[in-house]
């Protein structure tokens, strides 16, 4: 049925003479109506059909996004005719009058929508159905559908809903000839005009046309015969076309700050006559009104108004006060006389005052308006000083000084000059008082200065993402300020949001945050003066595709008691342009939900009428049919409607409030075909039936006594739901039916229900067993495919190795941040850009430990469930290797367990417990395959916290596993396990992202079956090893000696801690044959030694990592033994080679004094993290990591720094539950490697358990001073007695006495004081 058919025939069309009547007639009182069944009928559509859009010119649109075509809304009626009700003597329902406000509103909406559809059908090319492809409301995806990315124009799509008389099309060019544009550009203009003639609302094409024509104007103006001579812009051949293009766009879209500024600048350049100058002023006024809070547009407006005043008065003093004014020289004397009346001083000052008020709280650039305005006020005061004027000016300064802004000091200086001139007699007292009262505002800006600096820095970088991120961080910081301490300032946050949305006007998330902020201030913090409607109006013009913003607009209009016809116009603007459904059906649905909720609430207000009930019913049913029509247009007959049936639930609520139980029940039944497989649907249906039964029972008990009917309809609902063969959770309905019948039904019905429940349980049991078996077979088949694929790859690699002498080395390189390629280094050479193969320790085709396929995820565990209880529950499924418990969700109401079994078969067995009961709560069990992400190439200093912070945005992280470094200290990868496979898949979006400015992170789904063998020069036989090398041989000399055998890719001579050669080298050739030929150099003499040359073999386990930090320090380092290789035996000395300045080198005693060991270092911590912990204490010489002894050796340049580091790092918690200790090198070598038992390990994220290998903290003593006598091998301030022996309490300041006592471990307070004062014994 059409909405117009609801009106009486004599009421269509309405009497136009009645439009001027605005006084509403009194409302009719609604009388109770009998319940009646309602059958949905056809309603006229409120949205339009969509048609394919013709392609834009191929050479103009580099972005492959579909242009969106819009149609403006129809004119709005300014008044509604209302009639008073007639009195009915018999008391029956009065006859409905010919027209009511609500029905008139719906009729107008229907008329506009019909006109809208007819207009679109005749337009030839409209929006494509592809706009429905994206069903999310993400800001970026919607923008890409709308108009792509443009470098010089802000990303915004705004529809001017108030312009109802837009030109039918872009005006065609008169002649397409201009010397200011090239032939290609002229052809582009012609194609754009042709395209826009058929597609009037193609936003991006409007932008392109305007930019081309504007470029021609600039080229024409600046293209004079000399730099000092410019062409008259009025002679530009395409000037009229540029103006027409801008006007055509402005009537359809909101222009935006940047385009407004270009438009105004062009018109200012062109203005000659008085009328033209006034038109520019009106253009400025309109731009400032549309872009609220824009300092740029207000500044242009105020300066242009000042220029007009100067042209009429020639006041040179004002020209000095206001910079960047325009000289207008073409006015006649008559024009000047008229201008003196129109452009008066007061009008000019009013414009400045409005601009200052609108931008007052923009603390970054409000001075651009306030300073010139204040200079004008001071000049005006100087002309006619008065006590009132001085008081007003003083108040003006005080208001500014109490407002935080960037130029507060300059403002204070201006105020000082003002007081000196007008109140010099009380200068000191006034300045002290004002300084005390206003310094708080300066401090307020000071607290925000760093945030402002970050925003300016981001602007300077030209990176739009950086600017947006800076604004988001700034806003979050502002919102986090304490209200109790008065650090939160509403006006500053409001101005900050205005700045952000001006900069990013099409950012839906930013607008939503702004609206929610204002909503919270109004509702939660009692700010009734905040007007939300103008902000929502601007937001929906900038982001018309956002259903969230439109729904907030409707709700705010209802809360502020806006007239219903005006609310209807808001809804029409949202649904009639075609932009809303471009964001997806969910966006359209949000608007309809808000609209229908308003109709329902309005229908049941205290003073509502029967007509308002009718309006609500027609409007809700119309919305349901419109959404169905939109869905079918996209998905054809496969569209099943809203999964949450929100509109239908509103309609059921409406019928329930109308006491039309039968119609509401029929609506529930109509949903069964599409929602009947959801247990949630049946629960909602059941609860509705119970509420209706409660109301009926209460009424009958009141009339007929204590007996009441049984809830038979509710029982039917539950029993009908259990009959659905594909019900997703039948166990839930079984439980509720059992309890329901026991509480409410008689014995017969209870017995019948018990039989049905027994049968249903049997069916469910068979169904679950079948599902588990299918899951087992699918997982088994997948595992077999993985093994077969792995075997096939292994066989193929073997075959290739017999037929090919050279392996491609492209796979042995990784892409660096600058786009280059770098080769993998040897295993004993640390690289900042390391690529790690997953599961590198695996050596056979059989997977030794299949975590990914042998893991299950158990959800919905009751809060407080212990690990012991979970183990007991799953003990019959197989051996458990690992168990992790974590709270589920933000509220922690339930828990999630990740369980790793011994084999994949055990995990599949455990899956059969899905939907079973544990401690009275049904649990969910799923295979954890695909939920683990392999991560590599992260910064060397990254720890578990860094990895968690990087990946937690994608979902709940269950576990982070770092590899043991006991057998290879250069492993740098980890495994991040998420709660679901979907979250893990999302986390792979980080794959390839640049981190730490130079590393391209690796993030892939962990799959052990895809393990690859290592490649490189050593594995390919292209590297040779040279021993017994002369100490003085350089890399260039070595390369020259071997270059005759082939191309040398890399030469490396390892050095020791002092920077000298270790006597051996490695050479990498480009081919294996070249390396083999180089073996001819074996037993030949190079300089003073006979060298040994052999093919390099694969290096063994790298059980230590040596990091040389400062070559300059190392050049004077000790020729002491490499403690990393002597297990603490310092008596073994290296053979010194040729060197200079032997006397300057420190002794081994000095080296030991500034060296100590870290104890209890986890074998997952690398040397880079140790270095990052120690370097803040002072310059270092080297770091030696020994995971095979749970420790690290640190050598500092100064003894004092070493002592500070030893005390500072002792007891430092490097991982949860794992604290470091400090001691001597000998103490470290007494520790064995960490032994881990992965079997039966358990972890709780909430309370991590301390490691069983935690070592006791060792007492740290002062390092020995130079000249002191030492005994034993105690290392840093430790005696030969070993760690933890304590410090002697007796202290003596005699240095000789202390030196003699050091053999016994005695240290004085004076020694510690000297150490902390940083005395360098090497100085």
Short mmCIF file of C-alpha atoms in Angstrom, two decimals, residues 50-204:
data_model
loop_
_atom_site.label_atom_id
_atom_site.label_comp_id
_atom_site.label_asym_id
_atom_site.label_seq_id
_atom_site.Cartn_x
_atom_site.Cartn_y
_atom_site.Cartn_z
CA UNK A 50 20.95 1.62 -8.63
CA UNK A 51 22.26 1.42 -12.15
CA UNK A 52 25.73 0.99 -13.63
CA UNK A 53 27.65 4.22 -14.04
CA UNK A 54 29.44 5.07 -17.28
CA UNK A 55 33.19 4.97 -16.98
CA UNK A 56 34.93 8.34 -16.53
CA UNK A 57 37.54 9.53 -19.01
CA UNK A 58 40.35 7.00 -19.00
CA UNK A 59 43.21 9.50 -18.97
CA UNK A 60 41.89 11.51 -16.02
CA UNK A 61 41.08 9.12 -13.22
CA UNK A 62 44.17 7.18 -12.17
CA UNK A 63 42.29 5.51 -9.34
CA UNK A 64 40.17 2.45 -10.15
CA UNK A 65 37.41 3.40 -7.73
CA UNK A 66 33.81 3.73 -8.76
CA UNK A 67 32.39 7.23 -8.92
CA UNK A 68 29.32 7.64 -6.73
CA UNK A 69 26.47 9.61 -8.16
CA UNK A 70 24.07 11.43 -5.88
CA UNK A 71 20.71 13.12 -6.23
CA UNK A 72 19.76 16.15 -4.10
CA UNK A 73 16.75 15.97 -1.79
CA UNK A 74 13.52 17.63 -2.69
CA UNK A 75 12.32 20.90 -1.28
CA UNK A 76 11.09 20.84 2.28
CA UNK A 77 7.71 22.12 3.33
CA UNK A 78 7.91 24.91 5.86
CA UNK A 79 4.62 24.30 7.57
CA UNK A 80 2.01 21.60 8.07
CA UNK A 81 -1.72 22.02 7.92
CA UNK A 82 -3.46 20.75 11.03
CA UNK A 83 -7.12 20.40 11.79
CA UNK A 84 -8.92 20.24 15.11
CA UNK A 85 -10.75 17.01 15.92
CA UNK A 86 -14.49 16.83 15.80
CA UNK A 87 -16.51 15.98 18.88
CA UNK A 88 -18.14 12.60 18.76
CA UNK A 89 -21.21 12.22 20.91
CA UNK A 90 -21.30 8.43 21.14
CA UNK A 91 -17.83 8.17 22.62
CA UNK A 92 -16.50 6.00 19.83
CA UNK A 93 -13.23 6.68 18.09
CA UNK A 94 -13.53 10.03 16.34
CA UNK A 95 -13.32 10.18 12.58
CA UNK A 96 -9.79 10.92 11.50
CA UNK A 97 -9.23 14.34 10.04
CA UNK A 98 -8.01 14.81 6.54
CA UNK A 99 -4.43 15.60 7.50
CA UNK A 100 -2.21 15.15 10.54
CA UNK A 101 1.40 16.21 11.10
CA UNK A 102 2.71 12.66 11.21
CA UNK A 103 0.85 11.46 8.14
CA UNK A 104 1.76 14.62 6.25
CA UNK A 105 5.40 13.99 7.05
CA UNK A 106 5.26 10.42 5.76
CA UNK A 107 3.38 11.57 2.68
CA UNK A 108 6.00 14.20 1.95
CA UNK A 109 8.77 11.64 2.40
CA UNK A 110 7.02 9.26 0.03
CA UNK A 111 6.54 12.01 -2.55
CA UNK A 112 10.18 13.02 -2.36
CA UNK A 113 11.33 9.42 -2.64
CA UNK A 114 9.14 8.81 -5.68
CA UNK A 115 10.51 11.95 -7.30
CA UNK A 116 14.01 10.87 -6.32
CA UNK A 117 13.56 7.49 -8.01
CA UNK A 118 12.15 9.04 -11.17
CA UNK A 119 15.06 11.47 -11.35
CA UNK A 120 17.60 8.69 -11.00
CA UNK A 121 15.92 6.52 -13.61
CA UNK A 122 16.16 9.37 -16.11
CA UNK A 123 19.75 10.30 -15.23
CA UNK A 124 21.26 7.70 -17.49
CA UNK A 125 24.15 6.69 -15.27
CA UNK A 126 23.99 6.29 -11.52
CA UNK A 127 25.94 4.54 -8.84
CA UNK A 128 27.07 1.00 -9.46
CA UNK A 129 25.86 -1.93 -7.43
CA UNK A 130 29.52 -2.42 -6.51
CA UNK A 131 29.08 0.12 -3.73
CA UNK A 132 27.41 -2.62 -1.71
CA UNK A 133 30.46 -4.87 -1.85
CA UNK A 134 31.96 -3.47 1.33
CA UNK A 135 29.63 -4.21 4.23
CA UNK A 136 31.86 -2.65 6.87
CA UNK A 137 31.75 1.01 7.83
CA UNK A 138 35.52 1.40 7.92
CA UNK A 139 36.42 4.93 6.96
CA UNK A 140 39.20 4.12 4.54
CA UNK A 141 37.29 1.51 2.51
CA UNK A 142 34.28 3.76 2.08
CA UNK A 143 36.49 6.61 0.95
CA UNK A 144 38.18 4.38 -1.59
CA UNK A 145 34.77 3.46 -3.00
CA UNK A 146 33.73 7.08 -3.13
CA UNK A 147 36.61 8.92 -4.72
CA UNK A 148 40.04 7.39 -4.28
CA UNK A 149 43.06 9.33 -3.05
CA UNK A 150 44.02 12.84 -4.16
CA UNK A 151 47.22 14.62 -3.31
CA UNK A 152 46.13 18.24 -3.23
CA UNK A 153 42.48 18.02 -2.18
CA UNK A 154 41.31 16.92 1.29
CA UNK A 155 39.49 13.58 1.34
CA UNK A 156 35.89 14.60 1.84
CA UNK A 157 32.58 13.85 0.24
CA UNK A 158 29.84 16.20 1.45
CA UNK A 159 26.38 16.75 0.08
CA UNK A 160 24.72 20.14 0.45
CA UNK A 161 21.33 18.91 1.57
CA UNK A 162 19.88 22.39 1.71
CA UNK A 163 20.45 23.20 -1.94
CA UNK A 164 17.30 22.06 -3.70
CA UNK A 165 17.57 24.08 -6.90
CA UNK A 166 20.92 22.82 -8.13
CA UNK A 167 21.78 23.42 -11.79
CA UNK A 168 20.67 20.51 -13.95
CA UNK A 169 24.20 19.93 -15.19
CA UNK A 170 27.66 21.43 -15.42
CA UNK A 171 27.55 24.27 -17.89
CA UNK A 172 29.17 23.27 -21.19
CA UNK A 173 32.27 25.13 -22.32
CA UNK A 174 31.73 27.83 -24.89
CA UNK A 175 35.07 27.25 -26.62
CA UNK A 176 37.80 24.92 -25.56
CA UNK A 177 40.74 27.12 -26.46
CA UNK A 178 43.29 28.63 -24.13
CA UNK A 179 46.99 29.35 -24.32
CA UNK A 180 47.26 28.70 -20.57
CA UNK A 181 46.58 24.95 -20.95
CA UNK A 182 48.26 22.34 -23.10
CA UNK A 183 46.40 20.38 -25.76
CA UNK A 184 46.30 17.34 -23.47
CA UNK A 185 44.83 19.39 -20.63
CA UNK A 186 42.24 20.97 -22.94
CA UNK A 187 41.19 17.52 -24.12
CA UNK A 188 40.92 16.42 -20.51
CA UNK A 189 38.68 19.41 -19.72
CA UNK A 190 36.43 18.54 -22.66
CA UNK A 191 36.08 14.91 -21.56
CA UNK A 192 35.38 15.90 -17.95
CA UNK A 193 32.64 18.32 -18.96
CA UNK A 194 31.06 15.65 -21.13
CA UNK A 195 31.22 13.11 -18.31
CA UNK A 196 29.78 15.50 -15.72
CA UNK A 197 26.90 16.38 -18.01
CA UNK A 198 25.70 12.79 -17.64
CA UNK A 199 26.94 12.24 -14.06
CA UNK A 200 26.21 15.39 -12.11
CA UNK A 201 27.19 14.03 -8.69
CA UNK A 202 30.58 12.51 -9.53
CA UNK A 203 32.49 14.30 -6.78
CA UNK A 204 36.01 13.51 -7.85
#
